[in-house]
Coordinates of C-alpha atoms and ligand atoms in Angstrom, one line a residue:
M1 CA 17.3 -8.7 -4.4
G2 CA 16.7 -10.4 -7.6
A3 CA 20.3 -10.3 -9.1
H4 CA 18.8 -11.5 -12.4
V5 CA 17.0 -8.3 -12.8
S6 CA 19.7 -6.1 -13.9
S7 CA 20.6 -8.4 -16.7
I8 CA 16.9 -8.3 -17.9
W9 CA 16.0 -4.7 -17.5
K10 CA 17.4 -2.8 -20.5
G11 CA 14.8 -0.3 -20.6
E12 CA 14.8 3.4 -19.8
P13 CA 16.0 4.3 -16.2
R14 CA 13.5 3.6 -13.7
K15 CA 13.3 4.4 -9.8
F16 CA 11.0 3.1 -7.5
V17 CA 10.2 3.5 -3.7
L18 CA 9.4 0.3 -1.8
V19 CA 7.9 0.8 1.7
I20 CA 7.8 -1.9 4.4
V21 CA 5.5 -1.6 7.2
G22 CA 3.8 -3.9 9.7
L23 CA 3.7 -4.4 13.5
A24 CA 7.0 -4.5 15.5
G25 CA 8.5 -8.1 15.6
G26 CA 7.0 -9.2 12.5
G27 CA 10.4 -9.4 10.6
K28 CA 10.5 -6.2 8.7
T29 CA 14.2 -5.3 9.3
T30 CA 15.1 -9.0 8.7
V31 CA 13.3 -8.6 5.2
F32 CA 15.0 -5.2 4.8
N33 CA 18.4 -6.7 5.4
Q34 CA 17.8 -9.8 3.1
L35 CA 16.7 -7.6 0.3
R36 CA 19.8 -5.3 0.4
G37 CA 21.8 -8.4 0.4
D38 CA 23.0 -8.2 4.1
D39 CA 22.1 -11.7 5.6
A40 CA 24.9 -12.2 7.9
S41 CA 24.2 -9.7 10.6
G42 CA 21.9 -11.9 12.8
P43 CA 18.8 -11.0 14.5
P44 CA 18.3 -7.1 14.2
E45 CA 18.0 -4.6 17.0
A46 CA 14.4 -3.2 17.3
T47 CA 14.1 -0.3 14.8
V48 CA 14.0 3.2 16.0
G49 CA 12.5 5.4 13.4
F50 CA 13.4 3.7 10.1
N51 CA 16.2 2.1 8.0
H52 CA 16.8 3.4 4.4
D53 CA 18.9 2.2 1.5
I54 CA 18.9 2.4 -2.3
I55 CA 19.5 -1.0 -4.4
S56 CA 20.7 -0.2 -7.8
F57 CA 20.5 -3.0 -10.6
G58 CA 23.0 -2.1 -13.2
D59 CA 22.7 1.5 -14.5
N60 CA 19.0 1.7 -15.2
L61 CA 17.1 0.6 -12.3
D62 CA 17.1 1.9 -8.5
I63 CA 14.9 0.7 -5.7
Q64 CA 14.8 3.0 -2.8
L65 CA 13.9 0.8 0.4
W66 CA 12.2 2.1 3.5
D67 CA 12.0 -0.1 6.5
I68 CA 9.7 1.7 9.0
S69 CA 9.4 1.1 12.7
G70 CA 6.2 -0.7 13.8
A71 CA 6.3 0.6 17.5
S72 CA 2.9 1.9 18.2
V73 CA 4.3 5.6 18.4
S74 CA 5.7 5.3 14.9
I75 CA 2.4 4.0 13.2
P76 CA 0.9 7.4 12.8
F77 CA 3.9 8.3 10.6
W78 CA 3.9 5.3 8.3
R79 CA 1.6 7.4 6.0
C80 CA 4.5 10.0 5.5
F81 CA 6.4 7.1 3.9
Y82 CA 3.7 5.2 2.0
A83 CA 2.4 8.4 0.4
D84 CA 5.3 8.1 -2.0
A85 CA 5.3 4.5 -2.4
H86 CA 5.2 2.7 -5.6
A87 CA 4.8 -0.8 -3.8
L88 CA 3.9 -1.5 -0.3
L89 CA 5.2 -4.5 1.7
F90 CA 3.3 -5.4 4.7
V91 CA 5.1 -7.9 7.0
V92 CA 3.1 -10.1 9.5
D93 CA 4.1 -12.7 12.0
S94 CA 1.9 -15.7 10.8
T95 CA 2.3 -17.4 14.1
D96 CA 0.4 -15.2 16.2
P97 CA -3.4 -14.8 15.9
D98 CA -3.8 -12.1 18.4
R99 CA -1.1 -9.8 16.9
A100 CA -2.5 -10.7 13.5
A101 CA -5.9 -9.2 14.4
T102 CA -4.0 -6.0 15.5
A103 CA -1.9 -5.9 12.2
G104 CA -5.0 -6.6 10.2
G105 CA -6.7 -3.5 11.7
A106 CA -3.4 -1.4 10.9
L107 CA -3.5 -2.7 7.2
I108 CA -7.3 -1.8 6.8
Q109 CA -6.5 1.7 7.9
I110 CA -3.7 1.9 5.4
L111 CA -5.9 0.6 2.7
Q112 CA -8.5 3.2 3.5
D113 CA -6.2 5.9 3.6
P114 CA -6.3 8.5 0.7
F115 CA -2.5 9.1 1.4
L116 CA -1.9 5.8 -0.1
P117 CA -1.4 6.1 -4.0
G118 CA -4.3 4.4 -5.9
G119 CA -2.1 2.3 -8.1
C120 CA 0.3 1.0 -5.3
P121 CA 0.3 -2.7 -5.2
L122 CA 0.3 -4.5 -1.9
L123 CA 2.3 -7.5 -1.0
I124 CA 1.6 -9.3 2.3
L125 CA 4.6 -11.1 3.5
S126 CA 3.3 -13.9 5.8
N127 CA 6.3 -14.5 7.8
K128 CA 7.9 -17.2 10.1
H129 CA 6.8 -20.2 8.1
D130 CA 9.8 -22.2 9.8
L131 CA 7.4 -22.5 12.9
D132 CA 4.9 -25.1 13.3
T133 CA 2.3 -22.4 14.5
A134 CA 2.4 -20.6 11.1
M135 CA -1.2 -20.0 9.9
D136 CA -1.9 -20.7 6.1
N137 CA -3.1 -17.6 3.9
S138 CA -6.8 -18.3 4.6
G139 CA -6.2 -18.6 8.4
L140 CA -4.0 -15.6 8.4
T141 CA -6.5 -13.4 6.4
E142 CA -9.3 -14.6 8.7
A143 CA -7.1 -13.8 11.7
M144 CA -6.3 -10.4 10.4
G145 CA -10.0 -9.6 9.5
I146 CA -8.8 -8.5 6.1
E147 CA -11.0 -10.8 3.8
P148 CA -13.7 -8.4 3.0
I149 CA -11.3 -5.5 2.0
L150 CA -9.1 -7.7 -0.1
K151 CA -12.1 -8.8 -1.8
E152 CA -13.3 -5.4 -2.7
T153 CA -10.0 -3.7 -3.4
T154 CA -9.1 -2.9 -7.1
R155 CA -5.3 -2.6 -6.3
E156 CA -3.1 -5.5 -7.1
W157 CA -2.3 -7.6 -4.0
A158 CA -0.8 -11.0 -3.0
I159 CA 0.3 -12.9 -0.1
I160 CA 3.6 -14.8 -0.1
Q161 CA 4.8 -17.0 2.7
C162 CA 8.3 -16.6 3.8
I163 CA 11.0 -17.3 6.3
A164 CA 12.6 -14.0 6.3
Q165 CA 15.6 -15.0 8.5
E166 CA 16.6 -17.7 6.0
G167 CA 15.9 -15.6 2.8
I168 CA 13.2 -18.2 1.8
G169 CA 10.3 -16.5 -0.2
L170 CA 12.2 -13.4 -0.9
E171 CA 13.2 -14.2 -4.5
E172 CA 9.5 -14.8 -5.2
T173 CA 8.7 -11.4 -3.3
T174 CA 11.4 -9.6 -5.6
T175 CA 9.9 -11.1 -8.7
W176 CA 6.2 -10.2 -7.8
L177 CA 7.3 -6.6 -7.0
L178 CA 9.4 -6.0 -10.0
D179 CA 6.7 -7.6 -12.3
R180 CA 4.2 -5.0 -11.0
L181 CA 6.8 -2.1 -10.9
L182 CA 8.3 -2.6 -14.2
G183 CA 5.1 -3.4 -15.9
G184 CA 3.5 -0.3 -14.5
T185 CA 3.7 3.1 -16.0
Y186 CA 5.0 5.1 -13.0
G187 CA 8.1 5.5 -11.0
S188 CA 10.7 8.0 -9.7
F189 CA 12.1 9.5 -6.6
Ligands
GDP1 N1 11.3 -17.8 13.5 C1 11.5 -16.7 12.8 N2 12.0 -15.6 13.4 C2 12.0 -14.5 12.5 C3 11.9 -14.8 11.2 N3 12.3 -13.3 10.6 C4 12.5 -12.6 11.7 N4 12.4 -13.3 12.9 C5 12.7 -12.8 14.1 O1 11.7 -11.9 14.6 C6 12.3 -10.9 15.4 C7 11.9 -9.7 14.9 O2 12.3 -9.4 13.8 P1 12.7 -8.0 13.0 O3 13.2 -8.2 11.8 O4 13.5 -7.1 14.0 O5 11.2 -7.4 13.0 P2 10.6 -5.8 12.8 O6 10.3 -5.3 14.2 O7 9.4 -6.1 12.1 O8 11.6 -5.2 12.1 C8 13.8 -11.2 15.6 O9 14.1 -11.9 16.6 C9 13.9 -12.0 14.2 O10 15.3 -12.8 14.2 C10 11.6 -15.9 10.5 O11 11.4 -16.2 9.4 N5 11.3 -16.9 11.4
MG2 MG1 12.6 -3.4 12.7

């Protein structure tokens, strides 16, 4: 995860919580494994509960990563995790319009939830762009039904297209997140 960062972050010690959510099968655990530098373990098992790790960049920068199950029984518990988030990563399968609609409903609920900290930036990872059926950003936001809420939100957000299983798009992801986190005034866990 952004190996260059430890060499550029010379400021005060900072700690951040990054929470990864999204429906089952979108690619969250694949993203989690890539971000923690474990890209050799093949397709993950379905996540039961959550995965957790702390990634340290040198002495002064720690990112606590949470990968939360997207099984429908787990969704009500997402808020227990994102209530402490400094950034939220929402992973969505860009190749499946029907699931995208359900995913969009779940994302709207998060964005309307007072448990989500007001300043917490949102990064939507549009995954599986190795497949021909991947939707572009406007197709995806339309399928998810999230255009109105994205237009009106004051929080920082972005959509990045990725191929999680090949690590493509994850350097951009790290850069976007760390730019927001290190530029912000909060952090700690
Ligand atoms: N085609 C394709 N499949 C992917 C990609 N990323 C993950 N997958 C596959 O999607 C399935 C679900 O991935 P997983 O990370 O377990 O999703 P999670 O349920 O959101 O944690 C697995 O079979 C992965 O190998 C990708 O970029 N492209
Ligand atoms: Mg998983």
